[in-house]
Coordinates of C-alpha atoms in Angstrom, one line a residue:
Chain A
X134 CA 131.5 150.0 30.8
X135 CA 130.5 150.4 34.6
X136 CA 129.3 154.2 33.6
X137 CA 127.5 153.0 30.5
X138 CA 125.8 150.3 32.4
X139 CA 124.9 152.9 35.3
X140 CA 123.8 155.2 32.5
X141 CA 121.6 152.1 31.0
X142 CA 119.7 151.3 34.5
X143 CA 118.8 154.8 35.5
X144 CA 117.6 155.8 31.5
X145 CA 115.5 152.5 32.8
X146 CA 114.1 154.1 35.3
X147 CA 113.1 157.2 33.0
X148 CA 116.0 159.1 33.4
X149 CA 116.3 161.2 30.1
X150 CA 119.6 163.1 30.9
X151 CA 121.5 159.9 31.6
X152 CA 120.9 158.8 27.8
X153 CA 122.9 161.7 27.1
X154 CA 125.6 159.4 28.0
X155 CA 125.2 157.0 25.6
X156 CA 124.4 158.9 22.7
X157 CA 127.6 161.3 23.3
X158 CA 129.7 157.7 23.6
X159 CA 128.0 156.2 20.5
X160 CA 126.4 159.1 18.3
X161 CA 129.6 158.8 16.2
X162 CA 129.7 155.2 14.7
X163 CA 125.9 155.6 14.5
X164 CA 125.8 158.0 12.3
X165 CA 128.8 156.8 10.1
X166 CA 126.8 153.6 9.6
X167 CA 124.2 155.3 8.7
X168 CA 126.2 157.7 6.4
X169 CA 127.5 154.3 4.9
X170 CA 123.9 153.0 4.2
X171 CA 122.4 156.0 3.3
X172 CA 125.0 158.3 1.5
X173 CA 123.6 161.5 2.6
X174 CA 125.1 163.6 5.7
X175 CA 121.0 164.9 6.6
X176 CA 119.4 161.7 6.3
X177 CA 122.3 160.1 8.4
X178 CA 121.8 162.6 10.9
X179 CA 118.0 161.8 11.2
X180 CA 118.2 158.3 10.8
X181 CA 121.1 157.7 13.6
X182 CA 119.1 160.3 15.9
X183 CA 115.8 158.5 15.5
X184 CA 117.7 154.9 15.8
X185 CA 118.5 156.8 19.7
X186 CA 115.0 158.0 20.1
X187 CA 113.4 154.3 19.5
X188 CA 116.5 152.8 21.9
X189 CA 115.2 154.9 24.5
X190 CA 111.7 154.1 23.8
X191 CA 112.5 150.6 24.0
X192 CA 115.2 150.5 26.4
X193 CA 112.8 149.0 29.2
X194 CA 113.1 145.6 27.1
X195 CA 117.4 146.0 26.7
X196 CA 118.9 143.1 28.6
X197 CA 121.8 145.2 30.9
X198 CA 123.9 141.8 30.4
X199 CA 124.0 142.0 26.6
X200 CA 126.0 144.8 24.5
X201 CA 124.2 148.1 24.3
X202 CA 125.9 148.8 20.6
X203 CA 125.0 145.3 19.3
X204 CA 121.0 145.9 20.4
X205 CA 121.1 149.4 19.2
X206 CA 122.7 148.8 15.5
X207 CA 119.9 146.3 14.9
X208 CA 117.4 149.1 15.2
X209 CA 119.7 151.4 13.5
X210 CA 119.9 148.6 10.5
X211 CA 116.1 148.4 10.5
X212 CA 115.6 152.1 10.1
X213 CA 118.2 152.4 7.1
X214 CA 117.1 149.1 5.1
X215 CA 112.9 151.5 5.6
X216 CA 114.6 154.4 4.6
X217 CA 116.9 152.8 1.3
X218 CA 113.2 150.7 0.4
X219 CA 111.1 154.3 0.5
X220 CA 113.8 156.2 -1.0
X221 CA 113.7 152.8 -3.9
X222 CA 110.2 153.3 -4.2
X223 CA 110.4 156.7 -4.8
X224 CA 113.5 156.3 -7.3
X225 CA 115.6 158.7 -6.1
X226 CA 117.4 157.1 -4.0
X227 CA 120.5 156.3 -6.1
X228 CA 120.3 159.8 -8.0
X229 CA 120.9 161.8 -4.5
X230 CA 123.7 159.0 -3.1
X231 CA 125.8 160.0 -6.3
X232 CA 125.4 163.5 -5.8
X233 CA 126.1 163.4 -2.3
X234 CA 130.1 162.1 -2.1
X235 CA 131.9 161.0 0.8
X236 CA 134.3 163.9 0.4
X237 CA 132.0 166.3 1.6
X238 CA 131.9 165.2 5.3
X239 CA 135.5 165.2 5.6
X240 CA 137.4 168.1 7.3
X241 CA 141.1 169.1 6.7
X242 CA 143.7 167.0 8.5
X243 CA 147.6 167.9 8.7
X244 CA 148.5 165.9 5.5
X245 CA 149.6 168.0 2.7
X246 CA 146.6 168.9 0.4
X247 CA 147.7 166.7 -1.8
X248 CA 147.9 163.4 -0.2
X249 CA 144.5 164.8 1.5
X250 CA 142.6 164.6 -2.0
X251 CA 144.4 161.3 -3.2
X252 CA 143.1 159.9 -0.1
X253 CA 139.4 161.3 -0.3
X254 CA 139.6 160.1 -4.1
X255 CA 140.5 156.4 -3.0
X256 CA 138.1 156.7 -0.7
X257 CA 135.2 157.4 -2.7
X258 CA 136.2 154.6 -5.0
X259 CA 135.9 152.8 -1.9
X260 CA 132.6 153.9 -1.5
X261 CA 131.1 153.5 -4.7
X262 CA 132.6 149.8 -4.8
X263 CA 130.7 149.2 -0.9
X264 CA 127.9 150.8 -2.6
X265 CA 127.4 148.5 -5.4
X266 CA 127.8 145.2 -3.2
X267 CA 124.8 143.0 -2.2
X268 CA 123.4 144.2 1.1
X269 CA 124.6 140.8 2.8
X270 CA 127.9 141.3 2.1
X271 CA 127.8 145.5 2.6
X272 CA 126.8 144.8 5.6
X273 CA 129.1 142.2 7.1
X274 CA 131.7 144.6 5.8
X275 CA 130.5 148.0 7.5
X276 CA 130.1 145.6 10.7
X277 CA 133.4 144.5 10.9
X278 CA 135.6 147.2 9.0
X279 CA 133.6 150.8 9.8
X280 CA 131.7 149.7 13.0
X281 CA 135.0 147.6 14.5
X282 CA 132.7 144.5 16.2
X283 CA 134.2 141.5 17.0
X284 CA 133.0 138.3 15.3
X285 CA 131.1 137.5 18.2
X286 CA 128.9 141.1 18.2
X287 CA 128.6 140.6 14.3
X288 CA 126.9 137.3 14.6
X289 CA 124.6 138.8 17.2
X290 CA 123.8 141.5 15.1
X291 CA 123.1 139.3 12.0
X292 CA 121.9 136.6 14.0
X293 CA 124.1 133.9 12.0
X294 CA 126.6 131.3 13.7
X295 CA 129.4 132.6 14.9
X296 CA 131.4 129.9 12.9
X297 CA 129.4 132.1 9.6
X298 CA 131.2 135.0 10.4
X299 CA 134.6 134.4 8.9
X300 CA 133.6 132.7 5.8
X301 CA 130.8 135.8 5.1
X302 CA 133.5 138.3 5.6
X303 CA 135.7 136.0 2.9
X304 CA 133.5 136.3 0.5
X305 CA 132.2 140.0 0.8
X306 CA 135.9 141.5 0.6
X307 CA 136.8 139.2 -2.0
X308 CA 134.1 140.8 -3.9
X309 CA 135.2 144.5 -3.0
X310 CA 138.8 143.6 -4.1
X311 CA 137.7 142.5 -7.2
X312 CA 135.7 145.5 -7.6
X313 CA 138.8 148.1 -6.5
X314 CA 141.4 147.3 -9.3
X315 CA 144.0 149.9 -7.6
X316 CA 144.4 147.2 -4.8
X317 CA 145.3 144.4 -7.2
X318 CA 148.1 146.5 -8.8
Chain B
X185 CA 143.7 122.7 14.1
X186 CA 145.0 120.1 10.5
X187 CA 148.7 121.6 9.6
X188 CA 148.0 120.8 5.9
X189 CA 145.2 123.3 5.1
X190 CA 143.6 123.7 1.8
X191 CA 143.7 126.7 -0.3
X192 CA 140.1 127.7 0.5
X193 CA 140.0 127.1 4.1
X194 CA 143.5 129.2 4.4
X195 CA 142.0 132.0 2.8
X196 CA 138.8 132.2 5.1
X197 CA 140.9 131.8 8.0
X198 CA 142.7 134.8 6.9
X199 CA 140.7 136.7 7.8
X200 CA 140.6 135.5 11.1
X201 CA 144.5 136.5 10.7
X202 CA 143.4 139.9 9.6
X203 CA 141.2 140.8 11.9
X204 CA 143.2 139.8 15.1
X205 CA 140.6 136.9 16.0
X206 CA 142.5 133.3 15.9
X207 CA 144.4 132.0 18.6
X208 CA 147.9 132.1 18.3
X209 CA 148.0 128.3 17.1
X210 CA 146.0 128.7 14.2
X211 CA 147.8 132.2 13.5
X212 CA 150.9 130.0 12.7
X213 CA 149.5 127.7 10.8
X214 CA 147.5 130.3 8.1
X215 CA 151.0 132.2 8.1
X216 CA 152.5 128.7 7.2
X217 CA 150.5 128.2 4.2
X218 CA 150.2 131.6 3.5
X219 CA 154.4 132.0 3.2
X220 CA 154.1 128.6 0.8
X221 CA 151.7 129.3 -1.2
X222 CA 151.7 132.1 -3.6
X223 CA 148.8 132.1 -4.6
X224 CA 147.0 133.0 -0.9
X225 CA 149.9 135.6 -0.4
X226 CA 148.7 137.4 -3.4
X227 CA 145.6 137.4 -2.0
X228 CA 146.7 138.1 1.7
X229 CA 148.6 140.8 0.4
X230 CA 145.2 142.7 -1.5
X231 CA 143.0 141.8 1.3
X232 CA 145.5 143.7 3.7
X233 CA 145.8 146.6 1.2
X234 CA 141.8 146.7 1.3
X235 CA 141.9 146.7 5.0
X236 CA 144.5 149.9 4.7
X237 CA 142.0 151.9 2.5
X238 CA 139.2 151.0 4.5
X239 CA 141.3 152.4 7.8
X240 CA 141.8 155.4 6.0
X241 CA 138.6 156.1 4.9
X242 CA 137.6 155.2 8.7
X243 CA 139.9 157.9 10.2
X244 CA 139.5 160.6 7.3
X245 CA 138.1 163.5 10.2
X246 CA 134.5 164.4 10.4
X247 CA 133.6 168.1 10.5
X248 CA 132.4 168.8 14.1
X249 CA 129.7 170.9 13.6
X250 CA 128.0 167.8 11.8
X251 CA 127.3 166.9 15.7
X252 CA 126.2 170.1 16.8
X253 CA 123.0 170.3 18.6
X254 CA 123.0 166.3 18.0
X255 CA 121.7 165.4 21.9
X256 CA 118.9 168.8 21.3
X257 CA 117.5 167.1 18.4
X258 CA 117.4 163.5 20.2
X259 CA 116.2 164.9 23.3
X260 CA 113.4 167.1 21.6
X261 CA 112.0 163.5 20.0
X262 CA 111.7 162.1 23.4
X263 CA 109.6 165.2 25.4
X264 CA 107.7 165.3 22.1
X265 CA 106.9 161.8 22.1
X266 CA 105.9 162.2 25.8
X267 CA 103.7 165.2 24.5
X268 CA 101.7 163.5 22.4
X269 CA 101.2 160.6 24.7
X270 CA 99.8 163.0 27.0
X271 CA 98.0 165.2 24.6
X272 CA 96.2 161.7 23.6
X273 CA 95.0 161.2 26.4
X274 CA 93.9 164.3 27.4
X275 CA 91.6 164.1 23.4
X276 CA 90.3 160.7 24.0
X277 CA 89.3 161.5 27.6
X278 CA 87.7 164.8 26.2
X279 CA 85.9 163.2 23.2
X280 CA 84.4 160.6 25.1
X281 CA 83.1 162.7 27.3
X282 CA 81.4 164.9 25.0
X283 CA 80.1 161.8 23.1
X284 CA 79.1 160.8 26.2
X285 CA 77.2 163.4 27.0
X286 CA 75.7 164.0 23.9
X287 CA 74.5 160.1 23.5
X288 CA 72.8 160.8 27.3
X289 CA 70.9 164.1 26.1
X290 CA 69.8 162.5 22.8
X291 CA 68.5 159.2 24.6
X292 CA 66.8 160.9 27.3
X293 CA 65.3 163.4 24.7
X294 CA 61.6 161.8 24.3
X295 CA 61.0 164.3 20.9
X296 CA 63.0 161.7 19.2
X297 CA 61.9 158.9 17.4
X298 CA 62.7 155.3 18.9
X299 CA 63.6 154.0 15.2
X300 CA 66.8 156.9 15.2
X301 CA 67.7 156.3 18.7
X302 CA 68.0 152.5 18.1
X303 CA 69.8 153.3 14.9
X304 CA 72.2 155.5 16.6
X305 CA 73.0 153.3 19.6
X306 CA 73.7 150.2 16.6
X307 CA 76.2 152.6 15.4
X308 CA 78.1 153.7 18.4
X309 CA 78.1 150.0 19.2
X310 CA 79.2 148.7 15.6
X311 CA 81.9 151.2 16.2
X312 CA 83.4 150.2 19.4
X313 CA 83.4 146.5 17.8
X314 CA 85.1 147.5 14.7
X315 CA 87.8 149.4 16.7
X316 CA 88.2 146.9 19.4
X317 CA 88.6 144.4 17.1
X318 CA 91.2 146.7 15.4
X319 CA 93.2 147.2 18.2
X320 CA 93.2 143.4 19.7
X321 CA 94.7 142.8 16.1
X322 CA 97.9 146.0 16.2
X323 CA 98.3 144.5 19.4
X324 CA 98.5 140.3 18.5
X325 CA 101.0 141.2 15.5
X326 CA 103.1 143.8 17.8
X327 CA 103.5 140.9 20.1
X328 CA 104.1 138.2 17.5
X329 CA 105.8 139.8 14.3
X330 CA 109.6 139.4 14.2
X331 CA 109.4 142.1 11.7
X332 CA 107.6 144.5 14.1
X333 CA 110.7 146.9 14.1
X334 CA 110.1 147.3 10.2
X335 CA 108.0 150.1 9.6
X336 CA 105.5 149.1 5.9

């Protein structure tokens, strides 16, 4: 924290090569949420590295009190709910997410091969389910489940009551649940 | 926290339960209703399942090369960005310059006609209006839009 915070005042000051910092700590979760807005590993990649490039832009304005994440997702969110409404507009959108699976990001791990596609197959369906929820409940899911925020940083982030937070998440995963049958076997 | 919770408010306090963010009290009293009531255990039971395939899916590993040359790519947008700040600056100074100078050789030029140098000097003067104007307007809705971040 006392490095990132370091890191924060001197990228204040202009310093580029201390933003290396940050993006190295974060560059991971950014990209998965935008892999789990956008669907596609190229356009995660671009989104998540602009969402950086506008935090540094804009970093001058970043209260060093508040959480770094929490400021950045918000930019992050704002850059995939542009790119989902162009991509809409254009009607492609949900054409390239269905061609582009999950699966295709994942690496082999030491699991026999498998329990290695069961799991990538359960976790498409996991996917696809997210996918096909309303934005306000996707993204109270990714928040918690994907990005690991506390309630607190989530009701920052959504800029709802804190109190909201637990009755939002309710409601979204009962929603997913429904929409998974193999976890109501 | 009331011992005797409903149905509903035990379930959205699971999730509190789930997620590790209730205080040991009210922990106690969800698991209470939860272990009498079959009903919320069910659901306990499938929301904790979900929570499972969500944790795999989490920690399924991501190729590393999918980060290579990540930092290149984020650090080429900033020095580009700086670039064309610069390279602005450099135009605008540049072409108002050469407008300037241009403006100062016409008006001084007594060959041409008053009528076209009036005419020319409403329209460099319309212009900076019209772009002035422009500008004080970007600026009042960058200041005041919540929505600024959005790009339409």
């Amino acid at each position: 924290m006392t490095d990132e915070r370091q890191a924060i005042v001197a990228c204040k000051a202009g310093n580029t090569e201390n933003f290396r910092f940050i993006v190295d700590k974060y560059k991971t979760r950014a990209y998965q949420a935008a892999y789990y807005y956008t669907g596609n590993r190229e356009d995660a990649l671009d989104i998540s590295q602009e969402a950086f490039y506008r935090a540094f832009r804009s970093i001058k304005r970043f209260d060093i009190t508040k959480n770094f994440y929490t400021w950045f997702y918000k930019i992050l969110k704002n850059l995939c709910i542009n790119f989902i409404h162009s991509k809409k507009s254009r009607r492609i959108y949900y054409e390239n997410s269905n061609k582009n699976t999950f699966t295709s990001e994942i690496t082999s791990s030491d699991d026999n091969p498998q329990v290695q596609l069961e799991k990538k197959e359960r976790s498409q369906l996991l996917k696809k389910a997210l996918d096909e929820l309303k934005n306000k409940d996707k993204d109270i899911i990714i928040l918690k489940d994907f990005q690991d925020l506390s309630y607190a940083e989530i009701a920052e982030v959504l800029n709802i009551p804190a109190g909201s937070v637990m009755s939002r998440l309710y409601y979204a995963r009962k929603k997913l649940v429904k929409k998974l049958e193999f976890l109501n076997e | 926290m009331n011992n005797k919770l409903s149905c509903k408010e035990a379930r959205i306090l699971m999730m509190g339960l789930i997620d590790n963010e209730l205080s040991n009290d009210n922990k106690l009293v969800v698991m209470e209703h939860i272990n009498s009531c079959s009903a919320c255990q069910t659901q306990f039971d499938s929301f904790n399942k979900l929570k499972e395939e969500e944790i795999i899916m989490n920690d399924l590993p991501l190729s590393e090369e999918i980060f290579d040359e990540y930092w290149t790519h984020v650090y080429n947008r900033i020095e580009r960005a700086t670039g064309w700040v610069i390279l602005s600056i450099g135009t605008i100074i540049t072409l108002t310059y050469a407008a300037y100078m241009m403006l100062k050789t016409f008006f001084y030029d007594e060959s041409e006609p008053m009528v076209l140098k009036f005419g020319v000097a409403f329209l460099a003067i319309g212009l900076i209006i019209v772009f002035v104007s422009v500008l004080r307007e970007k600026l009042r809705i960058r200041k005041s839009d919540k929505y600024r971040r959005i790009l339409r």
